[in-house]
Short mmCIF file of N, CA, C and O in Angstrom, two decimals:
data_model
loop_
_atom_site.label_atom_id
_atom_site.label_comp_id
_atom_site.label_asym_id
_atom_site.label_seq_id
_atom_site.Cartn_x
_atom_site.Cartn_y
_atom_site.Cartn_z
N MET A 21 -30.99 -0.17 37.73
CA MET A 21 -29.49 -0.29 37.23
C MET A 21 -28.65 0.90 37.80
O MET A 21 -29.16 1.99 37.52
N LYS A 22 -27.64 0.50 38.33
CA LYS A 22 -26.86 1.71 38.87
C LYS A 22 -25.98 2.36 37.80
O LYS A 22 -25.81 1.76 36.91
N PRO A 23 -25.73 3.58 38.17
CA PRO A 23 -24.93 4.23 37.07
C PRO A 23 -23.64 3.71 36.67
O PRO A 23 -23.11 3.85 35.80
N THR A 24 -22.78 3.09 37.72
CA THR A 24 -21.66 2.58 37.62
C THR A 24 -21.81 1.21 36.76
O THR A 24 -20.91 0.88 35.76
N GLN A 25 -22.86 0.57 36.82
CA GLN A 25 -23.03 -0.64 36.01
C GLN A 25 -23.36 -0.05 34.51
O GLN A 25 -23.01 -0.79 33.46
N ARG A 26 -24.15 1.01 34.28
CA ARG A 26 -24.49 1.50 33.01
C ARG A 26 -23.00 2.00 32.33
O ARG A 26 -22.81 1.83 31.14
N ARG A 27 -22.22 2.63 33.12
CA ARG A 27 -21.05 3.11 32.52
C ARG A 27 -20.14 1.98 32.18
O ARG A 27 -19.19 2.06 31.22
N ARG A 28 -20.15 0.88 32.78
CA ARG A 28 -19.49 -0.31 32.50
C ARG A 28 -19.84 -0.99 31.25
O ARG A 28 -19.17 -1.60 30.34
N ARG A 29 -21.23 -0.80 30.80
CA ARG A 29 -21.75 -1.61 29.64
C ARG A 29 -21.49 -0.80 28.43
O ARG A 29 -21.31 -1.38 27.36
N ILE A 30 -21.39 0.47 28.35
CA ILE A 30 -21.14 1.26 27.16
C ILE A 30 -19.69 1.01 26.67
O ILE A 30 -19.73 0.70 25.37
N PRO A 31 -18.62 0.90 27.31
CA PRO A 31 -17.33 0.49 26.65
C PRO A 31 -17.45 -0.95 26.07
O PRO A 31 -16.75 -1.29 25.07
N GLN A 32 -18.06 -1.93 26.74
CA GLN A 32 -18.24 -3.17 26.42
C GLN A 32 -18.92 -3.20 25.10
O GLN A 32 -18.57 -3.88 24.11
N ALA A 33 -20.07 -2.47 25.05
CA ALA A 33 -20.78 -2.44 23.62
C ALA A 33 -19.92 -1.86 22.50
O ALA A 33 -20.03 -2.24 21.35
N LEU A 34 -19.13 -0.86 22.88
CA LEU A 34 -18.44 -0.19 21.78
C LEU A 34 -17.30 -1.05 21.45
O LEU A 34 -16.85 -1.06 20.11
N LEU A 35 -16.63 -1.88 22.39
CA LEU A 35 -15.73 -2.91 21.97
C LEU A 35 -16.30 -3.99 20.97
O LEU A 35 -15.79 -4.34 20.03
N LEU A 36 -17.42 -4.36 21.41
CA LEU A 36 -18.05 -5.39 20.55
C LEU A 36 -18.51 -4.77 19.11
O LEU A 36 -18.26 -5.50 18.13
N ALA A 37 -18.91 -3.66 19.12
CA ALA A 37 -19.21 -3.09 17.89
C ALA A 37 -18.09 -2.85 17.09
O ALA A 37 -18.01 -3.04 15.77
N ALA A 38 -16.92 -2.45 17.77
CA ALA A 38 -15.71 -2.31 16.83
C ALA A 38 -15.10 -3.64 16.28
O ALA A 38 -14.70 -3.63 15.29
N ALA A 39 -15.33 -4.58 17.12
CA ALA A 39 -14.89 -5.92 16.74
C ALA A 39 -15.76 -6.42 15.54
O ALA A 39 -15.23 -7.05 14.66
N LEU A 40 -16.93 -6.26 15.58
CA LEU A 40 -17.91 -6.70 14.56
C LEU A 40 -17.60 -5.80 13.31
O LEU A 40 -17.67 -6.33 12.10
N ALA A 41 -17.40 -4.51 13.36
CA ALA A 41 -17.36 -3.69 12.30
C ALA A 41 -15.85 -3.99 11.58
O ALA A 41 -15.92 -4.15 10.27
N SER A 42 -14.80 -4.23 12.30
CA SER A 42 -13.63 -4.64 11.57
C SER A 42 -13.67 -5.92 11.21
O SER A 42 -12.95 -6.36 10.12
N GLY A 43 -14.39 -6.87 11.75
CA GLY A 43 -14.52 -8.30 11.16
C GLY A 43 -15.31 -8.21 9.81
O GLY A 43 -14.95 -8.91 8.92
N ALA A 44 -16.30 -7.27 9.81
CA ALA A 44 -17.04 -7.30 8.50
C ALA A 44 -16.16 -6.49 7.30
O ALA A 44 -16.22 -6.98 6.24
N SER A 45 -15.34 -5.65 7.73
CA SER A 45 -14.34 -5.18 6.87
C SER A 45 -13.36 -6.22 6.32
O SER A 45 -13.11 -6.10 5.15
N ALA A 46 -12.89 -7.03 7.37
CA ALA A 46 -12.03 -8.14 6.94
C ALA A 46 -12.71 -9.19 5.90
O ALA A 46 -11.99 -9.55 5.08
N ALA A 47 -13.96 -9.26 6.19
CA ALA A 47 -14.62 -10.35 5.15
C ALA A 47 -14.80 -9.78 3.82
O ALA A 47 -14.61 -10.30 2.94
N VAL A 48 -15.13 -8.14 3.83
CA VAL A 48 -15.13 -7.53 2.57
C VAL A 48 -13.87 -7.74 1.71
O VAL A 48 -13.80 -8.17 0.62
N PHE A 49 -12.70 -7.24 2.37
CA PHE A 49 -11.65 -7.35 1.70
C PHE A 49 -11.02 -8.79 1.38
O PHE A 49 -10.37 -9.05 0.59
N GLY A 50 -11.34 -9.66 2.27
CA GLY A 50 -11.15 -11.08 1.87
C GLY A 50 -11.98 -11.64 0.83
O GLY A 50 -11.27 -12.35 -0.14
N TYR A 51 -13.24 -11.14 0.65
CA TYR A 51 -14.01 -11.48 -0.58
C TYR A 51 -13.35 -10.83 -1.89
O TYR A 51 -13.11 -11.64 -2.89
N LEU A 52 -12.87 -9.66 -1.83
CA LEU A 52 -12.26 -8.99 -2.85
C LEU A 52 -10.88 -9.59 -3.27
O LEU A 52 -10.63 -9.84 -4.49
N TYR A 53 -10.19 -10.08 -2.42
CA TYR A 53 -9.01 -10.66 -2.53
C TYR A 53 -9.18 -12.07 -3.13
O TYR A 53 -8.56 -12.45 -4.12
N PHE A 54 -10.07 -12.89 -2.68
CA PHE A 54 -10.18 -14.15 -3.28
C PHE A 54 -11.17 -14.28 -4.54
O PHE A 54 -11.00 -15.18 -5.23
N SER A 55 -11.70 -13.18 -4.97
CA SER A 55 -12.25 -13.11 -6.27
C SER A 55 -11.45 -12.33 -7.38
O SER A 55 -11.72 -12.63 -8.40
N LEU A 56 -10.70 -11.32 -6.83
CA LEU A 56 -10.03 -10.51 -7.84
C LEU A 56 -8.58 -11.04 -8.25
O LEU A 56 -7.99 -10.81 -9.33
N TYR A 57 -8.05 -11.63 -7.22
CA TYR A 57 -6.58 -12.02 -7.30
C TYR A 57 -6.33 -13.64 -7.34
O TYR A 57 -5.72 -14.28 -8.27
N TRP A 58 -7.01 -14.28 -6.41
CA TRP A 58 -6.61 -15.61 -6.25
C TRP A 58 -6.82 -16.58 -7.27
O TRP A 58 -6.11 -17.49 -7.70
N PRO A 59 -7.86 -16.36 -8.06
CA PRO A 59 -8.03 -17.40 -9.39
C PRO A 59 -7.08 -17.08 -10.47
O PRO A 59 -6.89 -18.04 -11.21
N TYR A 60 -6.50 -15.99 -10.41
CA TYR A 60 -5.54 -15.80 -11.55
C TYR A 60 -4.15 -15.62 -11.20
O TYR A 60 -3.31 -15.13 -12.04
N ARG A 61 -3.81 -16.00 -9.99
CA ARG A 61 -2.39 -15.84 -9.41
C ARG A 61 -1.33 -16.36 -10.25
O ARG A 61 -0.27 -15.84 -10.24
N GLY A 62 -1.53 -17.27 -11.06
CA GLY A 62 -0.49 -18.02 -11.88
C GLY A 62 -0.61 -17.67 -13.33
O GLY A 62 0.19 -18.10 -14.14
N LEU A 63 -1.43 -16.85 -13.64
CA LEU A 63 -1.79 -16.34 -15.08
C LEU A 63 -1.26 -15.13 -15.55
O LEU A 63 -1.37 -14.84 -16.68
N PHE A 64 -0.66 -14.31 -14.64
CA PHE A 64 -0.24 -13.09 -14.97
C PHE A 64 1.11 -13.13 -15.80
O PHE A 64 1.82 -14.01 -15.62
N ASN A 65 1.20 -12.03 -16.85
CA ASN A 65 2.43 -12.04 -17.59
C ASN A 65 3.47 -11.19 -16.88
O ASN A 65 3.24 -10.75 -15.73
N GLU A 66 4.61 -10.98 -17.58
CA GLU A 66 5.71 -10.23 -16.91
C GLU A 66 5.39 -8.69 -16.60
O GLU A 66 6.07 -8.22 -15.80
N GLN A 67 4.41 -8.36 -17.16
CA GLN A 67 3.87 -6.86 -16.84
C GLN A 67 3.04 -6.94 -15.72
O GLN A 67 2.40 -5.81 -15.25
N GLY A 68 2.60 -8.08 -15.27
CA GLY A 68 1.52 -8.02 -14.03
C GLY A 68 0.12 -8.14 -14.51
O GLY A 68 -0.80 -7.58 -13.62
N ARG A 69 -0.13 -8.51 -15.70
CA ARG A 69 -1.54 -8.31 -16.18
C ARG A 69 -2.04 -9.73 -16.73
O ARG A 69 -1.23 -10.56 -17.32
N TYR A 70 -3.34 -9.90 -16.67
CA TYR A 70 -3.96 -11.12 -17.37
C TYR A 70 -5.26 -10.75 -18.08
O TYR A 70 -6.21 -10.06 -17.35
N PHE A 71 -5.39 -10.97 -19.25
CA PHE A 71 -6.44 -10.61 -20.01
C PHE A 71 -7.40 -11.90 -20.11
O PHE A 71 -7.09 -12.78 -20.58
N ASP A 72 -8.69 -11.62 -19.42
CA ASP A 72 -9.60 -12.63 -19.55
C ASP A 72 -10.63 -12.50 -20.72
O ASP A 72 -11.48 -11.47 -20.86
N ALA A 73 -10.35 -13.34 -21.74
CA ALA A 73 -10.97 -13.24 -23.13
C ALA A 73 -12.46 -13.58 -22.96
O ALA A 73 -13.21 -12.94 -23.74
N GLN A 74 -12.84 -14.18 -21.98
CA GLN A 74 -14.36 -14.57 -22.02
C GLN A 74 -15.09 -13.37 -21.26
O GLN A 74 -16.09 -13.13 -21.80
N ARG A 75 -14.60 -12.73 -20.51
CA ARG A 75 -15.30 -11.75 -19.73
C ARG A 75 -14.62 -10.28 -20.20
O ARG A 75 -15.35 -9.34 -19.88
N LEU A 76 -13.72 -10.34 -21.08
CA LEU A 76 -13.10 -9.05 -21.56
C LEU A 76 -12.65 -8.15 -20.45
O LEU A 76 -13.03 -6.82 -20.45
N VAL A 77 -12.08 -8.76 -19.57
CA VAL A 77 -11.57 -7.96 -18.24
C VAL A 77 -10.07 -8.25 -18.16
O VAL A 77 -9.61 -9.19 -18.41
N VAL A 78 -9.14 -7.11 -17.84
CA VAL A 78 -7.92 -7.31 -17.53
C VAL A 78 -7.74 -7.29 -16.14
O VAL A 78 -8.15 -6.28 -15.38
N HIS A 79 -7.08 -8.29 -15.60
CA HIS A 79 -6.84 -8.43 -14.11
C HIS A 79 -5.29 -8.11 -13.88
O HIS A 79 -4.42 -8.49 -14.65
N HIS A 80 -5.17 -7.31 -12.64
CA HIS A 80 -3.78 -6.90 -12.33
C HIS A 80 -3.20 -7.61 -11.24
O HIS A 80 -3.80 -7.88 -10.20
N ASP A 81 -1.89 -7.86 -11.20
CA ASP A 81 -1.29 -8.33 -10.15
C ASP A 81 -1.21 -7.66 -8.89
O ASP A 81 -1.07 -8.12 -7.77
N GLN A 82 -1.47 -6.30 -8.98
CA GLN A 82 -1.57 -5.58 -7.88
C GLN A 82 -2.75 -5.77 -6.95
O GLN A 82 -2.76 -5.30 -5.79
N ALA A 83 -3.73 -6.53 -7.25
CA ALA A 83 -4.74 -7.02 -6.51
C ALA A 83 -4.39 -7.73 -5.36
O ALA A 83 -5.15 -8.00 -4.44
N SER A 84 -3.11 -8.37 -5.40
CA SER A 84 -2.57 -9.04 -4.26
C SER A 84 -2.34 -8.26 -3.04
O SER A 84 -2.39 -8.73 -1.97
N LEU A 85 -2.38 -6.92 -3.19
CA LEU A 85 -2.26 -5.94 -2.02
C LEU A 85 -3.54 -5.86 -1.23
O LEU A 85 -3.55 -5.27 -0.16
N LEU A 86 -4.61 -6.49 -1.80
CA LEU A 86 -5.81 -6.47 -0.93
C LEU A 86 -5.60 -7.37 0.25
O LEU A 86 -6.43 -7.40 1.26
N ALA A 87 -4.67 -8.27 0.32
CA ALA A 87 -4.31 -9.02 1.64
C ALA A 87 -3.89 -8.23 2.74
O ALA A 87 -4.09 -8.64 3.83
N VAL A 88 -3.27 -6.97 2.49
CA VAL A 88 -2.75 -6.10 3.48
C VAL A 88 -3.96 -5.65 4.40
O VAL A 88 -3.94 -5.82 5.62
N PRO A 89 -4.90 -4.92 3.80
CA PRO A 89 -6.16 -4.54 4.76
C PRO A 89 -6.75 -5.74 5.28
O PRO A 89 -7.43 -5.71 6.40
N LEU A 90 -6.91 -6.79 4.58
CA LEU A 90 -7.51 -7.94 5.03
C LEU A 90 -6.99 -8.45 6.32
O LEU A 90 -7.66 -8.70 7.36
N LEU A 91 -5.59 -8.60 6.29
CA LEU A 91 -4.86 -9.00 7.59
C LEU A 91 -5.03 -8.05 8.66
O LEU A 91 -5.25 -8.40 9.94
N ALA A 92 -4.90 -6.84 8.36
CA ALA A 92 -4.96 -5.66 9.23
C ALA A 92 -6.29 -5.79 10.08
O ALA A 92 -6.39 -5.70 11.26
N PHE A 93 -7.32 -5.76 9.33
CA PHE A 93 -8.81 -5.86 9.87
C PHE A 93 -8.91 -7.01 10.75
O PHE A 93 -9.57 -6.91 11.69
N LEU A 94 -8.34 -8.08 10.24
CA LEU A 94 -8.49 -9.39 10.97
C LEU A 94 -7.79 -9.24 12.30
O LEU A 94 -8.36 -9.80 13.31
N VAL A 95 -6.69 -8.78 12.28
CA VAL A 95 -5.86 -8.56 13.60
C VAL A 95 -6.51 -7.69 14.56
O VAL A 95 -6.76 -7.85 15.79
N ILE A 96 -7.03 -6.54 13.94
CA ILE A 96 -7.82 -5.57 14.82
C ILE A 96 -9.12 -6.07 15.32
O ILE A 96 -9.43 -6.11 16.55
N SER A 97 -9.76 -7.01 14.48
CA SER A 97 -11.06 -7.60 15.12
C SER A 97 -10.70 -8.74 16.15
O SER A 97 -11.39 -8.70 16.99
N ILE A 98 -9.57 -9.48 15.81
CA ILE A 98 -9.33 -10.22 16.94
C ILE A 98 -8.97 -9.69 18.28
O ILE A 98 -9.25 -10.00 19.48
N LEU A 99 -8.17 -8.52 18.05
CA LEU A 99 -7.59 -7.77 19.23
C LEU A 99 -8.93 -7.33 19.98
O LEU A 99 -9.07 -7.32 21.33
N PHE A 100 -9.81 -6.63 19.26
CA PHE A 100 -11.00 -6.09 20.06
C PHE A 100 -11.84 -7.22 20.72
O PHE A 100 -12.51 -6.87 21.68
N GLY A 101 -11.92 -8.24 20.00
CA GLY A 101 -12.86 -9.56 20.46
C GLY A 101 -12.15 -9.97 21.74
O GLY A 101 -13.00 -10.31 22.72
N VAL A 102 -10.84 -10.12 21.79
CA VAL A 102 -10.14 -10.55 23.04
C VAL A 102 -10.36 -9.68 24.22
O VAL A 102 -10.58 -10.06 25.32
N VAL A 103 -10.16 -8.32 23.75
CA VAL A 103 -10.27 -7.30 24.84
C VAL A 103 -11.76 -7.35 25.60
O VAL A 103 -12.02 -7.28 26.55
N TRP A 104 -12.69 -7.42 24.56
CA TRP A 104 -14.19 -7.56 25.02
C TRP A 104 -14.41 -8.64 25.64
O TRP A 104 -15.06 -8.86 26.88
N TRP A 105 -13.82 -9.89 25.45
CA TRP A 105 -13.99 -11.07 26.09
C TRP A 105 -13.46 -11.08 27.48
O TRP A 105 -14.10 -11.66 28.52
N VAL A 106 -12.25 -10.51 27.62
CA VAL A 106 -11.59 -10.36 29.03
C VAL A 106 -12.26 -9.45 29.77
O VAL A 106 -12.53 -9.66 31.06
N ARG A 107 -12.70 -8.33 29.35
CA ARG A 107 -13.44 -7.28 30.16
C ARG A 107 -14.84 -7.72 30.42
O ARG A 107 -15.42 -6.88 31.32
N ARG A 108 -15.36 -8.63 29.85
CA ARG A 108 -16.83 -8.78 30.05
C ARG A 108 -17.00 -9.50 31.42
O ARG A 108 -16.40 -10.56 31.65
N ARG A 109 -17.92 -8.90 32.12
CA ARG A 109 -18.37 -9.62 33.46
C ARG A 109 -19.88 -9.40 33.63
O ARG A 109 -20.39 -8.43 32.99
N PRO A 110 -20.36 -10.21 34.30
CA PRO A 110 -21.88 -10.06 34.59
C PRO A 110 -22.09 -8.92 35.36
O PRO A 110 -21.47 -8.84 36.45
N VAL A 111 -22.80 -7.92 34.87
CA VAL A 111 -23.04 -6.66 35.49
C VAL A 111 -23.82 -7.02 36.74
O VAL A 111 -25.06 -7.47 36.39
N GLY A 112 -23.49 -6.59 37.95
CA GLY A 112 -24.32 -6.61 39.00
C GLY A 112 -24.03 -7.97 39.93
O GLY A 112 -24.63 -8.05 41.02
N SER A 113 -23.02 -8.58 39.61
CA SER A 113 -22.61 -9.78 40.40
C SER A 113 -21.57 -9.29 41.33
O SER A 113 -21.02 -8.30 41.50
N ALA A 114 -21.45 -10.05 42.26
CA ALA A 114 -20.50 -9.94 43.41
C ALA A 114 -19.19 -9.84 42.97
O ALA A 114 -18.25 -9.07 43.61
N ALA A 115 -18.68 -10.53 41.93
CA ALA A 115 -17.28 -10.48 41.30
C ALA A 115 -17.06 -9.13 40.63
O ALA A 115 -15.85 -8.85 40.64
N ALA A 116 -18.02 -8.57 40.19
CA ALA A 116 -17.86 -7.01 39.48
C ALA A 116 -17.63 -5.96 40.48
O ALA A 116 -17.19 -4.98 40.02
N GLU A 117 -18.15 -6.08 41.63
CA GLU A 117 -18.08 -5.10 42.54
C GLU A 117 -16.69 -5.05 43.08
O GLU A 117 -16.08 -6.10 43.55
N PRO A 118 -16.13 -3.84 43.31
CA PRO A 118 -14.76 -3.74 43.92
C PRO A 118 -14.77 -3.85 45.43
O PRO A 118 -15.62 -3.70 46.08
#
């Protein structure tokens, strides 16, 4: 493998790793959003709280803010994924050589 080919693979691997890491972060925040806020979205009182008597837990309306990092990580993941998809080329092919 030529050194130029090796230098081309490292940024591609980093882009793919960043896309996967931000996708995993989006999945974690999505899970938290849909488990902590979504089932209780219509049950909050005027103070923004809901007391679940079966589990003895108070849920807060502020859990809706988990959608912000969910969307941010999702956009970042898509951006990195698209850049990786556009930049990927078969290393060593005639099309990759300038």
